[in-house]
PDB file of C-alpha atoms and ligand atoms in Angstrom:
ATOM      1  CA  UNK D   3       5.932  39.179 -63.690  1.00 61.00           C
ATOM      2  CA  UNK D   4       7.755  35.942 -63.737  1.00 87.00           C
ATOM      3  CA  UNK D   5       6.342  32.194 -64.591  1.00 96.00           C
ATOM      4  CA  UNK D   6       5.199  30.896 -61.055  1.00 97.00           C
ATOM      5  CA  UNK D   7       4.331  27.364 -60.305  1.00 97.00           C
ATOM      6  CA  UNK D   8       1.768  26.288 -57.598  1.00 98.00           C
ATOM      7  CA  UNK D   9       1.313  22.925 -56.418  1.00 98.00           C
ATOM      8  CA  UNK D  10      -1.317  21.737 -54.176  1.00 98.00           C
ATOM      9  CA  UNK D  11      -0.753  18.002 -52.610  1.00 97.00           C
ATOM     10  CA  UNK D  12      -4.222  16.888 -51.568  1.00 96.00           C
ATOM     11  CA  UNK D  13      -5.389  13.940 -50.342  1.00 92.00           C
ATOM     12  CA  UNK D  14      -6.542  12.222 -53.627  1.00 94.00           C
ATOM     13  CA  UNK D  15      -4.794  14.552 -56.344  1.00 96.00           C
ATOM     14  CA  UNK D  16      -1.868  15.982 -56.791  1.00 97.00           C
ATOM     15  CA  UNK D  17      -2.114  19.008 -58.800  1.00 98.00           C
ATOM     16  CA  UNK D  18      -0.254  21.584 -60.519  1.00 98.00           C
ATOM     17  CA  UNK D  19      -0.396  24.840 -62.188  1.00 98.00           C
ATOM     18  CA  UNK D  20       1.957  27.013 -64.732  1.00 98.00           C
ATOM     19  CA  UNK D  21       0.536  30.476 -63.838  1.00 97.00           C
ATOM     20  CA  UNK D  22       1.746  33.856 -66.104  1.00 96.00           C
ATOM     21  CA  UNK D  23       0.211  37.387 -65.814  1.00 93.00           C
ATOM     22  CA  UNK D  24      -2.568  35.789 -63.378  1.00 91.00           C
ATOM     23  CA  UNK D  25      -3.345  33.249 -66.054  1.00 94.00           C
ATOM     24  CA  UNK D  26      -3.298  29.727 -65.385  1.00 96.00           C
ATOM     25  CA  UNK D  27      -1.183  28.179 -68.761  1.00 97.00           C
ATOM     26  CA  UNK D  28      -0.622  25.068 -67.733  1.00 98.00           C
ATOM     27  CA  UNK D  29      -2.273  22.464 -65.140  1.00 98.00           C
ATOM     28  CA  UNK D  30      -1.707  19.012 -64.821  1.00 98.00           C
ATOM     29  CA  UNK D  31      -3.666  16.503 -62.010  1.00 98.00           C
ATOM     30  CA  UNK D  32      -2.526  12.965 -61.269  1.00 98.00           C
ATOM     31  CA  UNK D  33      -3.897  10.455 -58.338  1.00 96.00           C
ATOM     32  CA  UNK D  34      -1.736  11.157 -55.098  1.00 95.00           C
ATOM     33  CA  UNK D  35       0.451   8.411 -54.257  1.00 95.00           C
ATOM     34  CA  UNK D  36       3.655   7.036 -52.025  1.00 95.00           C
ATOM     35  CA  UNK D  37       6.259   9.197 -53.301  1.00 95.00           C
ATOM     36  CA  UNK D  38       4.518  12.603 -53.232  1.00 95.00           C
ATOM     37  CA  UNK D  39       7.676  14.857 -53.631  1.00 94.00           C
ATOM     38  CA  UNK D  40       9.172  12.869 -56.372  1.00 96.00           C
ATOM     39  CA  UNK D  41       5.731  12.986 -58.238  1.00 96.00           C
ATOM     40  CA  UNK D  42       5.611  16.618 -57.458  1.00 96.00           C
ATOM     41  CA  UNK D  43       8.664  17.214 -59.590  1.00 95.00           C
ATOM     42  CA  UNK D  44       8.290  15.546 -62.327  1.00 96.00           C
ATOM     43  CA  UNK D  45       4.851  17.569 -62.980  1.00 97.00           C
ATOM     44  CA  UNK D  46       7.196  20.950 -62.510  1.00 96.00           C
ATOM     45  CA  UNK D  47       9.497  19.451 -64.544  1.00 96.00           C
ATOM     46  CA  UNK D  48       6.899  18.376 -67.378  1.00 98.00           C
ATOM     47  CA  UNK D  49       5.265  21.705 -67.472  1.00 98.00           C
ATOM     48  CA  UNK D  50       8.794  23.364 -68.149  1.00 97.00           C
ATOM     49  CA  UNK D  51       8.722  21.029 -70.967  1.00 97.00           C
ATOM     50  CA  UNK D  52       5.236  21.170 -72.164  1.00 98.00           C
ATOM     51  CA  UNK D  53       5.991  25.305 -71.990  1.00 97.00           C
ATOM     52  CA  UNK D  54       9.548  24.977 -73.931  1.00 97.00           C
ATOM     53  CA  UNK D  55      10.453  26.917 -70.658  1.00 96.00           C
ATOM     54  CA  UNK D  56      14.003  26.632 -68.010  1.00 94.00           C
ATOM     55  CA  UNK D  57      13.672  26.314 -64.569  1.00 93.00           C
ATOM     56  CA  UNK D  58      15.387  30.035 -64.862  1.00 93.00           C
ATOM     57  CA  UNK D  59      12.611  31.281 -65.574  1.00 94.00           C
ATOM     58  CA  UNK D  60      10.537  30.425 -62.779  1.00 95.00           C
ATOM     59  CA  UNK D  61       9.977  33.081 -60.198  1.00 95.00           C
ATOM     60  CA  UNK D  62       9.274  30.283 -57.487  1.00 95.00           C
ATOM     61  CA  UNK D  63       7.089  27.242 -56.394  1.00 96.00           C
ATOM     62  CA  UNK D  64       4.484  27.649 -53.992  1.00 97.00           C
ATOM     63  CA  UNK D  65       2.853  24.317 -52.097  1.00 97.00           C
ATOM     64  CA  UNK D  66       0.158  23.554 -50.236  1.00 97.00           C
ATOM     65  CA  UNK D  67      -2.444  21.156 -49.784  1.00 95.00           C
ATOM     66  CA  UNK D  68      -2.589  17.925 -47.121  1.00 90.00           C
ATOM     67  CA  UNK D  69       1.003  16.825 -48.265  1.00 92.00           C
ATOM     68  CA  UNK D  70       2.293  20.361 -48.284  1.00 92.00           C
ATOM     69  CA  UNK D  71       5.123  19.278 -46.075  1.00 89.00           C
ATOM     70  CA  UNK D  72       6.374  16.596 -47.314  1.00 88.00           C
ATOM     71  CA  UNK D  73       8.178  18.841 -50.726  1.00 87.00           C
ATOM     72  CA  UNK D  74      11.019  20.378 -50.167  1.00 84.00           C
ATOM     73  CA  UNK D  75      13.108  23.574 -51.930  1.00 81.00           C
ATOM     74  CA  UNK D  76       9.667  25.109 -52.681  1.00 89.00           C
ATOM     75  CA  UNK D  77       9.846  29.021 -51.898  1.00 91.00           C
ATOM     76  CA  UNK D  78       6.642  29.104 -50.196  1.00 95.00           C
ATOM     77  CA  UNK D  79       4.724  26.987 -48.185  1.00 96.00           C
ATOM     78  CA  UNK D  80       0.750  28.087 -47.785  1.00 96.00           C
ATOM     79  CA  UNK D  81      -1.945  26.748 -46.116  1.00 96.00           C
ATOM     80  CA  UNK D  82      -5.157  25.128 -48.087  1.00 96.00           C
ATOM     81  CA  UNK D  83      -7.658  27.972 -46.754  1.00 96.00           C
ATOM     82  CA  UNK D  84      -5.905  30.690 -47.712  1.00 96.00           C
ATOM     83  CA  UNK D  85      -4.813  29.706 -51.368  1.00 97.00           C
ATOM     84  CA  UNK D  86      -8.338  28.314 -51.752  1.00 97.00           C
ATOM     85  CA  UNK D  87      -9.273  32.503 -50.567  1.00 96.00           C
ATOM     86  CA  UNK D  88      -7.056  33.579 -52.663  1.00 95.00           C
ATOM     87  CA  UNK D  89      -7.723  31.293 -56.014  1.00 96.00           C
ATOM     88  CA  UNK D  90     -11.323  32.502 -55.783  1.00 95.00           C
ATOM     89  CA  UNK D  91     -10.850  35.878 -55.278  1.00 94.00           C
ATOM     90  CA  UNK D  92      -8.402  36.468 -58.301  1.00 92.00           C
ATOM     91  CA  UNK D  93     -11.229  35.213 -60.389  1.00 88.00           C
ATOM     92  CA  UNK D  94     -14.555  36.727 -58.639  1.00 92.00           C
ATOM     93  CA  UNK D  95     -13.340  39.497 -56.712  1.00 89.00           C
ATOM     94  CA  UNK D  96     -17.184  39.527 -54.861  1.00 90.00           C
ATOM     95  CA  UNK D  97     -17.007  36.343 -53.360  1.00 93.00           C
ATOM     96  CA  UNK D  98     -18.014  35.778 -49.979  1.00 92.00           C
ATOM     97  CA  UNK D  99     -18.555  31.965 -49.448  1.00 93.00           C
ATOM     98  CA  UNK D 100     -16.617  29.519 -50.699  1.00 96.00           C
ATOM     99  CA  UNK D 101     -17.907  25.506 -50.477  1.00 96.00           C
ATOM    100  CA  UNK D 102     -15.116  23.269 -51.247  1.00 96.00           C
ATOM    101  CA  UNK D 103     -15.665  19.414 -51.670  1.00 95.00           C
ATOM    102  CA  UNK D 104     -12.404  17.438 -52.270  1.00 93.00           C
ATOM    103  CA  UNK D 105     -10.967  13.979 -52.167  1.00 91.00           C
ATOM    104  CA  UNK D 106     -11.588  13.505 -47.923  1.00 89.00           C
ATOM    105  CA  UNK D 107     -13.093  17.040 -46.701  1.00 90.00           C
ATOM    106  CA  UNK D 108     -15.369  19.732 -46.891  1.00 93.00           C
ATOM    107  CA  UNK D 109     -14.820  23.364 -46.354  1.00 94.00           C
ATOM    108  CA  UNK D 110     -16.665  26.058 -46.164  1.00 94.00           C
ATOM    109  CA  UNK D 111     -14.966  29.289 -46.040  1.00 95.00           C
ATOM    110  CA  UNK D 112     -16.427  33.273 -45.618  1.00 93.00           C
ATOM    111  CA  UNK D 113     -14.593  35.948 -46.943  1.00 93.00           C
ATOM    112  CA  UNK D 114     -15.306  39.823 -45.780  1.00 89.00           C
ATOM    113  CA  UNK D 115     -14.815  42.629 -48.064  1.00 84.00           C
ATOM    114  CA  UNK D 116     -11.880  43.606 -47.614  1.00 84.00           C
ATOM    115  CA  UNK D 117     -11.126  39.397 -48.489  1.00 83.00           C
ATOM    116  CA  UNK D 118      -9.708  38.296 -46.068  1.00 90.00           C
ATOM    117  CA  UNK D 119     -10.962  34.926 -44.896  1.00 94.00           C
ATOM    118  CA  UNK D 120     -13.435  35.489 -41.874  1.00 92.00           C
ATOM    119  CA  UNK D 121     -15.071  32.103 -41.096  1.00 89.00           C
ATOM    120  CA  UNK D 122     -14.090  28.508 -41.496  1.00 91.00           C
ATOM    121  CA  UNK D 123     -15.900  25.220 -41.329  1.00 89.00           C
ATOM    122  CA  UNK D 124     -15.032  21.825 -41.840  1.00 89.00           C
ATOM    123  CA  UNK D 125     -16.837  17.759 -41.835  1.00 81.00           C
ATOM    124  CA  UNK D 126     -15.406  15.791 -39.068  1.00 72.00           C
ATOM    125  CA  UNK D 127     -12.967  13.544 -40.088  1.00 67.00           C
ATOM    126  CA  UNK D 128     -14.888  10.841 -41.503  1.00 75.00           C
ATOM    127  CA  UNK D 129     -15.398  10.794 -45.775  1.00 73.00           C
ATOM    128  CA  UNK D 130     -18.884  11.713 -45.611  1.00 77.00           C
ATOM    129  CA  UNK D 131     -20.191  13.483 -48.372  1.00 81.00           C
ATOM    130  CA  UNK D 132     -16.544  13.888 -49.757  1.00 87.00           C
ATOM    131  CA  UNK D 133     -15.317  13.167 -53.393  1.00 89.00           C
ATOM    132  CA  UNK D 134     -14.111   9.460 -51.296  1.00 89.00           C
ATOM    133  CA  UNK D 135     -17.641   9.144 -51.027  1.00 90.00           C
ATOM    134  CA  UNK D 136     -18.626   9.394 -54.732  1.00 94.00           C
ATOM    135  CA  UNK D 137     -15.870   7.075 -55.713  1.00 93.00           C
ATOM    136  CA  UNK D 138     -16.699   4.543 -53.073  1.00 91.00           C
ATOM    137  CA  UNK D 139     -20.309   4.853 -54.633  1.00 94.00           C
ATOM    138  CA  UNK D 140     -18.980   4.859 -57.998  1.00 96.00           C
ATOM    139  CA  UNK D 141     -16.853   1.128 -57.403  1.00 95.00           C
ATOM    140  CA  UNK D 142     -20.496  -0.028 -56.496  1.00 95.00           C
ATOM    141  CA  UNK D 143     -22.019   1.798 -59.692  1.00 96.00           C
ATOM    142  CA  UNK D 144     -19.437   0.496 -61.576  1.00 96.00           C
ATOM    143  CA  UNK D 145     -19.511   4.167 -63.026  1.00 97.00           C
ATOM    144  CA  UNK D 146     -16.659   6.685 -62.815  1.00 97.00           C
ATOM    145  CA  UNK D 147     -17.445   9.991 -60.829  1.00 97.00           C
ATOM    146  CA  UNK D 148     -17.313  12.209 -64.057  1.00 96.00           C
ATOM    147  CA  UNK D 149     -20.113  10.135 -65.770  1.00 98.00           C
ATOM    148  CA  UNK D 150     -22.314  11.023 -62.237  1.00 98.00           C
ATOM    149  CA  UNK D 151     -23.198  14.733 -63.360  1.00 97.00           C
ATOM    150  CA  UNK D 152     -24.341  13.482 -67.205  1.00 97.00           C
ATOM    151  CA  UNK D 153     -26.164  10.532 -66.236  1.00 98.00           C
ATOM    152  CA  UNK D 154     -27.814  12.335 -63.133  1.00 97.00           C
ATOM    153  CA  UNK D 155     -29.943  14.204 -65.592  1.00 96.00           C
ATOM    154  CA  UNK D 156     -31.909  11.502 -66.601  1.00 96.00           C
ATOM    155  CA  UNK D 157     -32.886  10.764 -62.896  1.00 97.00           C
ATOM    156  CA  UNK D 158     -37.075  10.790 -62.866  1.00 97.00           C
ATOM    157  CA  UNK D 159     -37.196   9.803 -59.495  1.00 97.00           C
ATOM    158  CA  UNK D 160     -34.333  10.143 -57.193  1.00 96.00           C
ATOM    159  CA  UNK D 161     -33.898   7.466 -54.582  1.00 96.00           C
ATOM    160  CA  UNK D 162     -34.151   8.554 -50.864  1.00 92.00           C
ATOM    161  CA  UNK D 163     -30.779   7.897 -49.262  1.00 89.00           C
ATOM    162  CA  UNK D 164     -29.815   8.497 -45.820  1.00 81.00           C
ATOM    163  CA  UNK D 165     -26.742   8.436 -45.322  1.00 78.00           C
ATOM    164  CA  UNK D 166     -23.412  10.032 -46.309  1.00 74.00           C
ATOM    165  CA  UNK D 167     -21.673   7.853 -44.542  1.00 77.00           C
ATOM    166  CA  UNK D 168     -19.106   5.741 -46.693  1.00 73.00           C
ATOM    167  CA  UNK D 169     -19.618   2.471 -45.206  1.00 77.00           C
ATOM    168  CA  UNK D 170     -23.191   2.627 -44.458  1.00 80.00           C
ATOM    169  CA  UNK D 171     -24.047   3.955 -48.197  1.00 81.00           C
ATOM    170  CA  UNK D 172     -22.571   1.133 -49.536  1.00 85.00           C
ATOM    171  CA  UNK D 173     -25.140  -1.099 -48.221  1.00 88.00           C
ATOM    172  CA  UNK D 174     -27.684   1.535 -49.003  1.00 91.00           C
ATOM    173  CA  UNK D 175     -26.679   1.414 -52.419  1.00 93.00           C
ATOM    174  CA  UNK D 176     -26.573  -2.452 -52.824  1.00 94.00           C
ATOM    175  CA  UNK D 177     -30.018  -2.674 -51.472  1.00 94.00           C
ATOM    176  CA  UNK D 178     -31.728   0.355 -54.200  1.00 95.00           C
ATOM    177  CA  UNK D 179     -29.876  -1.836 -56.826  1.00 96.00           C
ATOM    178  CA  UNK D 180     -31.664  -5.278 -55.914  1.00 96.00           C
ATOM    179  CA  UNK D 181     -34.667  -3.139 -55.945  1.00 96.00           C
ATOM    180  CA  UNK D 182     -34.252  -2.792 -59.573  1.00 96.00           C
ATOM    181  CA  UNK D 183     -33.697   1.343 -58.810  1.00 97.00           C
ATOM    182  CA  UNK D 184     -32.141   2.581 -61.487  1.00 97.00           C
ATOM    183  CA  UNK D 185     -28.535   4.100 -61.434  1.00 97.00           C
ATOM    184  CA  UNK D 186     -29.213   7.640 -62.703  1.00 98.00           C
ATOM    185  CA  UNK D 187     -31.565   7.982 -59.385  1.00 98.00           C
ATOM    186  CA  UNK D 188     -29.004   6.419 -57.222  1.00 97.00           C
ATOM    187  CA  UNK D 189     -26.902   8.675 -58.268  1.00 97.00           C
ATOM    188  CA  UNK D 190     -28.917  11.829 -58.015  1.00 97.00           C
ATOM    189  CA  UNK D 191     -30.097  10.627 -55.052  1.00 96.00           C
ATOM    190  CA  UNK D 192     -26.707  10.462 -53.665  1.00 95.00           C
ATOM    191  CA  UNK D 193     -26.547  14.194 -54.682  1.00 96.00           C
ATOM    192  CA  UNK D 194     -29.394  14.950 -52.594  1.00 95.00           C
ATOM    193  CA  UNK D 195     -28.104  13.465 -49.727  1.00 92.00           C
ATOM    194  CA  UNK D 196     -24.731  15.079 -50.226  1.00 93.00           C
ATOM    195  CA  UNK D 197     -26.265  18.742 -50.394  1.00 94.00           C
ATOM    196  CA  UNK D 198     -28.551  18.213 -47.322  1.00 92.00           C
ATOM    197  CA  UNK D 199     -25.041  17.609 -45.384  1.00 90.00           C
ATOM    198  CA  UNK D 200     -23.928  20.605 -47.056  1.00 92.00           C
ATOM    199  CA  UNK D 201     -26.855  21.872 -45.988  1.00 91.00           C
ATOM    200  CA  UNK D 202     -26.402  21.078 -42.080  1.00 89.00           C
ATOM    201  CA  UNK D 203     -22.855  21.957 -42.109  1.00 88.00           C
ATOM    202  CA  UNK D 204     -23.837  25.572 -43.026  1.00 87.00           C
ATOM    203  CA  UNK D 205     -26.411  25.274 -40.082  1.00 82.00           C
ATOM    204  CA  UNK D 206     -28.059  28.696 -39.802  1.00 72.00           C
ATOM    205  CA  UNK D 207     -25.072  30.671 -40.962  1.00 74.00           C
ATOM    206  CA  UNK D 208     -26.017  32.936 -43.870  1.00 73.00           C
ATOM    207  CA  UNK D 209     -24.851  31.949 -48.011  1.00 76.00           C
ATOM    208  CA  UNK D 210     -23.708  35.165 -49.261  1.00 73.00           C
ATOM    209  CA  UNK D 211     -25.266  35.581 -52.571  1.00 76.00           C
ATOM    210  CA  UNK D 212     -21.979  35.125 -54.118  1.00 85.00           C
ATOM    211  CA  UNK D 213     -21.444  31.517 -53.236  1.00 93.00           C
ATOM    212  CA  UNK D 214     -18.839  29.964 -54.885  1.00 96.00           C
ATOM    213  CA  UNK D 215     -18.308  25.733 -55.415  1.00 97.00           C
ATOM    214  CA  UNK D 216     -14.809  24.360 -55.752  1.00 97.00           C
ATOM    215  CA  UNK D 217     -12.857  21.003 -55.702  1.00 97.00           C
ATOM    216  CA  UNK D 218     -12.658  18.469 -57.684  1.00 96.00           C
ATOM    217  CA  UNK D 219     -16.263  17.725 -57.148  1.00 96.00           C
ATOM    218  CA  UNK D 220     -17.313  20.860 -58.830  1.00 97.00           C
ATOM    219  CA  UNK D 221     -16.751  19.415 -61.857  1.00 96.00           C
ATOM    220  CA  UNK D 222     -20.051  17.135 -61.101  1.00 97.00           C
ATOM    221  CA  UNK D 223     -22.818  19.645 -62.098  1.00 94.00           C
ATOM    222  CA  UNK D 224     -25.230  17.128 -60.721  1.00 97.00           C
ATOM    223  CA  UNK D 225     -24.233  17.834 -57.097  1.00 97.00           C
ATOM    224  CA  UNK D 226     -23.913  21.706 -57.940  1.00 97.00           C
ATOM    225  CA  UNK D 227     -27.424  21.883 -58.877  1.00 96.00           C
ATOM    226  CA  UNK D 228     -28.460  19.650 -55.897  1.00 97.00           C
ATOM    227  CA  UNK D 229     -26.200  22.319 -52.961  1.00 96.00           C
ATOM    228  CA  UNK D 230     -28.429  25.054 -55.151  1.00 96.00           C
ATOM    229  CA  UNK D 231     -31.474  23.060 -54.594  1.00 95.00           C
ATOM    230  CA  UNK D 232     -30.997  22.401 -51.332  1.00 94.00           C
ATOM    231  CA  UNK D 233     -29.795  25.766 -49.935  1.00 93.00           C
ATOM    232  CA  UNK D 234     -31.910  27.850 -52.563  1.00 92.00           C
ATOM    233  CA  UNK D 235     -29.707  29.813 -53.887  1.00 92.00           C
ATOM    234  CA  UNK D 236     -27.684  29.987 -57.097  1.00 93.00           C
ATOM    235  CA  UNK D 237     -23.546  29.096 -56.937  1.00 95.00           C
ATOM    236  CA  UNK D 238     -20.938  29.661 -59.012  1.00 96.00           C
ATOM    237  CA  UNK D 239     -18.417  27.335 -60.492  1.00 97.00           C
ATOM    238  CA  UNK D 240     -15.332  28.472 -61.651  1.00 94.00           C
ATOM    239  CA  UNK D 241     -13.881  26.942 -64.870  1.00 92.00           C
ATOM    240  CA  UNK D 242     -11.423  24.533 -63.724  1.00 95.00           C
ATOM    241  CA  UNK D 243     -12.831  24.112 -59.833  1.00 97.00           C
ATOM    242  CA  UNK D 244     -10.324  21.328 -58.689  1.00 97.00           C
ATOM    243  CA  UNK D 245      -7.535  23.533 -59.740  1.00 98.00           C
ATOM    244  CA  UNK D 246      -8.816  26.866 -57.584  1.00 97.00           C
ATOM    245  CA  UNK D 247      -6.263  26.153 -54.298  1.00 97.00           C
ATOM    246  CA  UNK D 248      -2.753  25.953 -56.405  1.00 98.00           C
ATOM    247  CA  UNK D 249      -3.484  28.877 -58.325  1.00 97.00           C
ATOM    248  CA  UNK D 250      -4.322  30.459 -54.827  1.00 97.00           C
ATOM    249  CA  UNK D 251      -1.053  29.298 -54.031  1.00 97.00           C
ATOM    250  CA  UNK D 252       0.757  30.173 -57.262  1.00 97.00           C
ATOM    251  CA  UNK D 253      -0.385  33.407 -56.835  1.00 95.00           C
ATOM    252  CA  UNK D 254       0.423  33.516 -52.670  1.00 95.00           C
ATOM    253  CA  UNK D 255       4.049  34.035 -53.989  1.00 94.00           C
ATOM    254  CA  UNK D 256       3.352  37.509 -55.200  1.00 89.00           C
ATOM    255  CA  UNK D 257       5.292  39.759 -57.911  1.00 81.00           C
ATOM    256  CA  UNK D 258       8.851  40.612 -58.210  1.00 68.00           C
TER     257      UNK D 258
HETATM  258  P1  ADP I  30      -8.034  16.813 -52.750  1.00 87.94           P
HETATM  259  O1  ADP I  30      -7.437  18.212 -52.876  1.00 87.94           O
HETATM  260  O2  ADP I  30      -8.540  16.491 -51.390  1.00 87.94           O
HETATM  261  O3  ADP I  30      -7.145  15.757 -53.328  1.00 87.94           O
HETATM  262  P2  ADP I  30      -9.681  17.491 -55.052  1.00 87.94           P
HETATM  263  O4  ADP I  30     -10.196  18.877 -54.881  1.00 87.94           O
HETATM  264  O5  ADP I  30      -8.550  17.283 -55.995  1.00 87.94           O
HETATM  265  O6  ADP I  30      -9.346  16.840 -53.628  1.00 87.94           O
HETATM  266  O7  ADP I  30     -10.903  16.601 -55.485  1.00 87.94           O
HETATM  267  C1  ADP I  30     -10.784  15.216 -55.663  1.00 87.94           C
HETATM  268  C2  ADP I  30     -12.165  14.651 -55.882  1.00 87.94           C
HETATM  269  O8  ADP I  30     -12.746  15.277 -57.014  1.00 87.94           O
HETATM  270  C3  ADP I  30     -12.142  13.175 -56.195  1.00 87.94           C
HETATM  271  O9  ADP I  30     -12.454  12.465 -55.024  1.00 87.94           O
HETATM  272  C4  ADP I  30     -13.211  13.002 -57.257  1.00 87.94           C
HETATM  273  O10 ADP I  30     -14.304  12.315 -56.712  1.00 87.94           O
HETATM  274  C5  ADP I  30     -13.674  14.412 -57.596  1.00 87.94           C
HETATM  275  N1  ADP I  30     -13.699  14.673 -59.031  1.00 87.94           N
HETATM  276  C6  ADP I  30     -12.661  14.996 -59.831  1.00 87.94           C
HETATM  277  N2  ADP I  30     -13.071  15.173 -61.106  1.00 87.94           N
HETATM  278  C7  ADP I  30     -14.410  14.947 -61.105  1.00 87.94           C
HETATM  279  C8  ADP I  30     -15.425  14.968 -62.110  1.00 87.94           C
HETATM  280  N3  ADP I  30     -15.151  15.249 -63.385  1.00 87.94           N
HETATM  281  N4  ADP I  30     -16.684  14.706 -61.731  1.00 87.94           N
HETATM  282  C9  ADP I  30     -16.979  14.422 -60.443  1.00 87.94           C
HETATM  283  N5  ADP I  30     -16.073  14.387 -59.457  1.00 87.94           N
HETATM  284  C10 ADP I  30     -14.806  14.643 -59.780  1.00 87.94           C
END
């Protein structure tokens, strides 16, 4: 089984990982910006180094993600739901549901038994309830996303919020400030309002019991205990969440 390389270009993070023997030995994120493919290389090229390994070594590159199309000389090319299937599954061969939250979408994605992926769902267009949404909130908080899940937990009274709309939140936000609200329940309120849209995306479809979170907003336990709240149920979060879809992909390029 050679070293394989998967590379998923999304719409707020570039990310890559070194995967040997179905483990994951390397993975790197950085912000996506102009200049994808060049930025693309240089992480393949720094994981070579950071491994002491050639580029002979490498059985092949697999991308996918939002920029997927914009790298070229990969070996494979894969498309975000089925690496995302396929990262989960590698992992928790049971899952059914997968719920991923990322820079400027939601997912939701079914898999049936046999895994193959059976269902798909996905927010309109707008940022609404997205990982662009917590960082918008977070410029107003003056708090980065990854301090949202720790200081959530000393939220005694969460605010209400309403929306999960971007633009509209902001104002929200502003307002519960001048109110003297404090910013842990701001910020768990913002969970709250994030899992209720999580919530009515779902609609009446069923959660299979092994529900899975993923995306770079996994890492926010906050929000994972407000989607468990909210649709009653308990999910699982992978070690490593935002990194689920290039191992999918890494691992999309089979063995030789
Ligand atoms: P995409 O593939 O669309 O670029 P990702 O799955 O990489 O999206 O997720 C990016 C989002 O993950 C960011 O918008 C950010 O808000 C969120 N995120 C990343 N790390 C954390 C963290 N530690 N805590 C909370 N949110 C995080």
């Amino acid at each position: 089984m050679g070293l394989k390389v998967g590379l998923d270009l999304g719409s707020t993070a570039i990310k890559v990982v070194f995967v040997e023997h179905n483990e994951m030995i390397w993975k790197k994120s950085v912000p996506t910006a102009p200049g994808q493919e060049k930025i693309a290389a240089d992480l393949v090229t720094e994981g070579l180094e950071a491994l002491d390994r050639h580029r002979d070594d490498l059985q092949g590159i697999a991308v996918t993600g939002y920029g997927k199309g914009l790298v070229n000389g990969a070996q494979k090319t894969v498309d975000e739901v089925t690496a995302n299937a396929l990262g989960i599954l590698l992992s928790a061969n049971k899952a059914r549901t997968v719920i991923n939250i990322g820079g400027q979408d939601i997912k939701i994605i079914r898999l049936s038994e046999t895994g193959k992926v059976s269902d798909f769902k996905m927010n309109d267009k707008c940022a609404a309830g997205t990982g662009r949404f917590f960082e918008v909130a977070g410029r107003i908080l003056d708090t980065p996303v990854s301090e949202f899940g720790p200081l959530s937990r000393d939220a005694d009274a969460p605010a209400k919020i309403n929306s999960t709309c971007a633009v509209f939140a902001e104002s929200e936000i502003v307002s519960l400030m001048a109110q003297g609200i404090t910013k842990e329940n701001i910020i768990q309120g913002l969970h709250e309002s994030v899992a209720r849209r999580i919530a009515n995306l779902i609609g009446n479809r069923e959660v299979a019991e092994e529900a899975y979170l993923d995306g770079g907003a996994a890492n926010n336990y906050g929000l994972v205990t407000a989607v468990e709240y909210e649709l009653c149920q308990d999910i699982h979060v992978l070690g490593h969440p935002q990194f689920t879809v290039a191992y999918g992909a890494a691992h999309s390029l089979g063995d030789s």
